[in-house]
């Protein structure tokens, strides 16, 4: 009853403030050190001279809590001397110079790792800059720049360079164990970023890349090899209604990614690829968090051994192995329950139980492929999370997945950050 009265009181206060056209005298920021006050004021929707609006302030706080540079944010409103109101945004900053570490293995003795270093608050303006080195049989590296608020609170820019080389299985109709390719993808990408409002944002850009498939070993079966230059047009739409409270997440998020690829080699057809990731998070009691990710994707259904959707340990199914299969369609569901086992000051120990399940459409196949036993992968498992609450994405994860579908494997997946 007291909660109902308190909520009613807050609504009444908010109504009275709007009715009386209470005016914001100033927006003040406190608690920030590296993060620039001017940047926070730039992206905040409330400005000096605006009508005091608690809904807009709440939206600002949710936006601030999403930023990598902020671990938590809150606000206070005080009456100023001239009858207007000062709005104070209270900031708890994250440490943002973060190493990234991912390594994974299976019972087939596969081992790969990726290490990197990223600054998530370059110049105190929430600019992400960094890169990584990867060892997955071959050497790879990348450099990334992302500034979502570079030009204004709505417009930003991202630039990426990547030189990725891996050992890829390529599956022909008369497949043998020797069908392994050294795959290289060198790409240059530029994206324009546009945030329409609190929930909706868009990305649009172009990627120029070179793909090189070289057969590994003696090519006794005369397998095809490719080296081709391509252009990729990319569009992304995100709806984000997530709310964060330290390690806990609540709400819904959807990311739609559409790409059109055209080749500079007339012998290779253009193709389309698109997928949507749906996320749903729910707080369970004081210490629990239910997390879900559903990916659904399709591409042009060419009969090619170089299909775009892969089955991979570090991407979608924990314990399955490193790029064990490919397809022109994908449906993957990752669901897990995360529970805080121990929390003291900055440290959190979190346990999780998960099920990763997915299926793929074979190149040139039909939708019936999704139900074929050979294409279905189901991997339940357990994991631990070691979390530092004051360092952005400082979540060291250990997961062990055990396959229960046909021809299943098992293995550990290690990394920085939640799996999704």
PDB file of C-alpha atoms in Angstrom, residues 45-158:
ATOM      1  CA  UNK A  45      17.726  15.448 -24.030  1.00  0.00           C
ATOM      2  CA  UNK A  46      17.102  17.869 -21.145  1.00  0.00           C
ATOM      3  CA  UNK A  47      18.659  21.329 -21.629  1.00  0.00           C
ATOM      4  CA  UNK A  48      18.665  24.572 -19.687  1.00  0.00           C
ATOM      5  CA  UNK A  49      15.428  26.424 -20.410  1.00  0.00           C
ATOM      6  CA  UNK A  50      13.380  23.270 -21.091  1.00  0.00           C
ATOM      7  CA  UNK A  51      10.255  22.340 -19.205  1.00  0.00           C
ATOM      8  CA  UNK A  52      11.125  19.918 -16.406  1.00  0.00           C
ATOM      9  CA  UNK A  53      10.012  16.490 -17.611  1.00  0.00           C
ATOM     10  CA  UNK A  54      10.682  13.382 -15.507  1.00  0.00           C
ATOM     11  CA  UNK A  55      10.090  11.037 -18.467  1.00  0.00           C
ATOM     12  CA  UNK A  56      12.824  12.698 -20.502  1.00  0.00           C
ATOM     13  CA  UNK A  57      15.184  12.624 -17.526  1.00  0.00           C
ATOM     14  CA  UNK A  58      14.481   8.902 -17.014  1.00  0.00           C
ATOM     15  CA  UNK A  59      15.285   8.300 -20.675  1.00  0.00           C
ATOM     16  CA  UNK A  60      18.573  10.188 -20.279  1.00  0.00           C
ATOM     17  CA  UNK A  61      19.526   8.036 -17.299  1.00  0.00           C
ATOM     18  CA  UNK A  62      18.798   4.809 -19.215  1.00  0.00           C
ATOM     19  CA  UNK A  63      20.885   6.082 -22.130  1.00  0.00           C
ATOM     20  CA  UNK A  64      23.795   6.968 -19.826  1.00  0.00           C
ATOM     21  CA  UNK A  65      23.718   3.525 -18.201  1.00  0.00           C
ATOM     22  CA  UNK A  66      24.106   1.945 -21.640  1.00  0.00           C
ATOM     23  CA  UNK A  67      27.364   3.784 -22.296  1.00  0.00           C
ATOM     24  CA  UNK A  68      30.539   1.717 -21.828  1.00  0.00           C
ATOM     25  CA  UNK A  69      32.063   4.545 -19.785  1.00  0.00           C
ATOM     26  CA  UNK A  70      29.334   4.507 -17.108  1.00  0.00           C
ATOM     27  CA  UNK A  71      28.668   1.721 -14.610  1.00  0.00           C
ATOM     28  CA  UNK A  72      25.647   3.447 -13.036  1.00  0.00           C
ATOM     29  CA  UNK A  73      23.787   6.753 -13.221  1.00  0.00           C
ATOM     30  CA  UNK A  74      21.060   8.522 -11.259  1.00  0.00           C
ATOM     31  CA  UNK A  75      19.601  12.031 -10.966  1.00  0.00           C
ATOM     32  CA  UNK A  76      18.402  14.601  -8.449  1.00  0.00           C
ATOM     33  CA  UNK A  77      16.269  17.722  -8.864  1.00  0.00           C
ATOM     34  CA  UNK A  78      16.711  20.790  -6.645  1.00  0.00           C
ATOM     35  CA  UNK A  79      14.908  24.117  -6.535  1.00  0.00           C
ATOM     36  CA  UNK A  80      17.132  26.975  -7.701  1.00  0.00           C
ATOM     37  CA  UNK A  81      17.069  30.511  -6.287  1.00  0.00           C
ATOM     38  CA  UNK A  82      15.121  31.969  -9.211  1.00  0.00           C
ATOM     39  CA  UNK A  83      12.250  29.469  -8.860  1.00  0.00           C
ATOM     40  CA  UNK A  84      13.611  27.244 -11.607  1.00  0.00           C
ATOM     41  CA  UNK A  85      15.129  23.787 -11.075  1.00  0.00           C
ATOM     42  CA  UNK A  86      18.636  22.392 -11.284  1.00  0.00           C
ATOM     43  CA  UNK A  87      18.908  18.824 -12.571  1.00  0.00           C
ATOM     44  CA  UNK A  88      21.937  16.876 -11.321  1.00  0.00           C
ATOM     45  CA  UNK A  89      23.134  13.798 -13.194  1.00  0.00           C
ATOM     46  CA  UNK A  90      25.188  11.595 -10.861  1.00  0.00           C
ATOM     47  CA  UNK A  91      27.763   9.476 -12.669  1.00  0.00           C
ATOM     48  CA  UNK A  92      29.645   6.358 -11.580  1.00  0.00           C
ATOM     49  CA  UNK A  93      32.372   5.823 -14.144  1.00  0.00           C
ATOM     50  CA  UNK A  94      33.785   2.582 -15.481  1.00  0.00           C
ATOM     51  CA  UNK A  95      37.454   1.930 -16.112  1.00  0.00           C
ATOM     52  CA  UNK A  96      37.460   1.756 -19.907  1.00  0.00           C
ATOM     53  CA  UNK A  97      40.910   0.694 -21.167  1.00  0.00           C
ATOM     54  CA  UNK A  98      40.028  -2.972 -21.504  1.00  0.00           C
ATOM     55  CA  UNK A  99      41.960  -5.979 -22.754  1.00  0.00           C
ATOM     56  CA  UNK A 100      39.895  -8.569 -24.596  1.00  0.00           C
ATOM     57  CA  UNK A 101      40.688 -12.264 -24.337  1.00  0.00           C
ATOM     58  CA  UNK A 102      38.859 -15.159 -25.960  1.00  0.00           C
ATOM     59  CA  UNK A 103      40.090 -18.724 -26.300  1.00  0.00           C
ATOM     60  CA  UNK A 104      38.239 -21.952 -26.904  1.00  0.00           C
ATOM     61  CA  UNK A 105      38.880 -25.646 -27.246  1.00  0.00           C
ATOM     62  CA  UNK A 106      37.003 -28.921 -27.795  1.00  0.00           C
ATOM     63  CA  UNK A 107      37.653 -32.595 -27.145  1.00  0.00           C
ATOM     64  CA  UNK A 108      39.080 -32.740 -30.690  1.00  0.00           C
ATOM     65  CA  UNK A 109      42.106 -30.794 -29.376  1.00  0.00           C
ATOM     66  CA  UNK A 110      41.171 -27.675 -31.339  1.00  0.00           C
ATOM     67  CA  UNK A 111      42.544 -24.482 -29.825  1.00  0.00           C
ATOM     68  CA  UNK A 112      42.256 -20.868 -30.885  1.00  0.00           C
ATOM     69  CA  UNK A 113      42.488 -17.495 -29.169  1.00  0.00           C
ATOM     70  CA  UNK A 114      41.940 -13.785 -29.717  1.00  0.00           C
ATOM     71  CA  UNK A 115      43.538 -10.998 -27.662  1.00  0.00           C
ATOM     72  CA  UNK A 116      42.964  -7.283 -28.017  1.00  0.00           C
ATOM     73  CA  UNK A 117      42.968  -3.899 -26.335  1.00  0.00           C
ATOM     74  CA  UNK A 118      40.180  -1.323 -26.577  1.00  0.00           C
ATOM     75  CA  UNK A 119      39.624   2.125 -25.094  1.00  0.00           C
ATOM     76  CA  UNK A 120      35.855   2.650 -24.744  1.00  0.00           C
ATOM     77  CA  UNK A 121      36.044   6.310 -23.701  1.00  0.00           C
ATOM     78  CA  UNK A 122      38.661   7.878 -25.962  1.00  0.00           C
ATOM     79  CA  UNK A 123      39.046  11.624 -25.334  1.00  0.00           C
ATOM     80  CA  UNK A 124      36.329  11.340 -22.666  1.00  0.00           C
ATOM     81  CA  UNK A 125      33.653  11.263 -25.383  1.00  0.00           C
ATOM     82  CA  UNK A 126      32.589   7.615 -25.490  1.00  0.00           C
ATOM     83  CA  UNK A 127      34.651   6.930 -28.623  1.00  0.00           C
ATOM     84  CA  UNK A 128      35.694   3.276 -28.993  1.00  0.00           C
ATOM     85  CA  UNK A 129      39.144   2.670 -30.444  1.00  0.00           C
ATOM     86  CA  UNK A 130      41.287  -0.451 -30.440  1.00  0.00           C
ATOM     87  CA  UNK A 131      42.114  -3.696 -32.149  1.00  0.00           C
ATOM     88  CA  UNK A 132      42.805  -7.393 -31.754  1.00  0.00           C
ATOM     89  CA  UNK A 133      45.193 -10.163 -32.747  1.00  0.00           C
ATOM     90  CA  UNK A 134      43.845 -13.660 -33.381  1.00  0.00           C
ATOM     91  CA  UNK A 135      45.571 -17.018 -33.658  1.00  0.00           C
ATOM     92  CA  UNK A 136      43.334 -19.678 -35.199  1.00  0.00           C
ATOM     93  CA  UNK A 137      45.942 -21.775 -37.027  1.00  0.00           C
ATOM     94  CA  UNK A 138      46.858 -18.552 -38.876  1.00  0.00           C
ATOM     95  CA  UNK A 139      47.456 -14.956 -37.769  1.00  0.00           C
ATOM     96  CA  UNK A 140      44.746 -12.287 -38.001  1.00  0.00           C
ATOM     97  CA  UNK A 141      44.286  -8.734 -36.785  1.00  0.00           C
ATOM     98  CA  UNK A 142      41.879  -5.779 -36.897  1.00  0.00           C
ATOM     99  CA  UNK A 143      41.627  -2.078 -36.015  1.00  0.00           C
ATOM    100  CA  UNK A 144      38.275  -0.531 -35.079  1.00  0.00           C
ATOM    101  CA  UNK A 145      37.038   3.049 -34.549  1.00  0.00           C
ATOM    102  CA  UNK A 146      33.486   3.819 -33.461  1.00  0.00           C
ATOM    103  CA  UNK A 147      32.125   7.222 -32.413  1.00  0.00           C
ATOM    104  CA  UNK A 148      28.312   7.062 -32.071  1.00  0.00           C
ATOM    105  CA  UNK A 149      28.015  10.746 -31.058  1.00  0.00           C
ATOM    106  CA  UNK A 150      30.854  12.197 -33.131  1.00  0.00           C
ATOM    107  CA  UNK A 151      28.848  14.916 -34.884  1.00  0.00           C
ATOM    108  CA  UNK A 152      25.830  15.329 -32.585  1.00  0.00           C
ATOM    109  CA  UNK A 153      23.602  13.392 -30.187  1.00  0.00           C
ATOM    110  CA  UNK A 154      22.108  11.731 -33.286  1.00  0.00           C
ATOM    111  CA  UNK A 155      24.946  11.289 -35.822  1.00  0.00           C
ATOM    112  CA  UNK A 156      28.185   9.314 -35.614  1.00  0.00           C
ATOM    113  CA  UNK A 157      30.748   7.360 -37.626  1.00  0.00           C
ATOM    114  CA  UNK A 158      32.481   3.966 -37.566  1.00  0.00           C
TER     115      UNK A 158
END
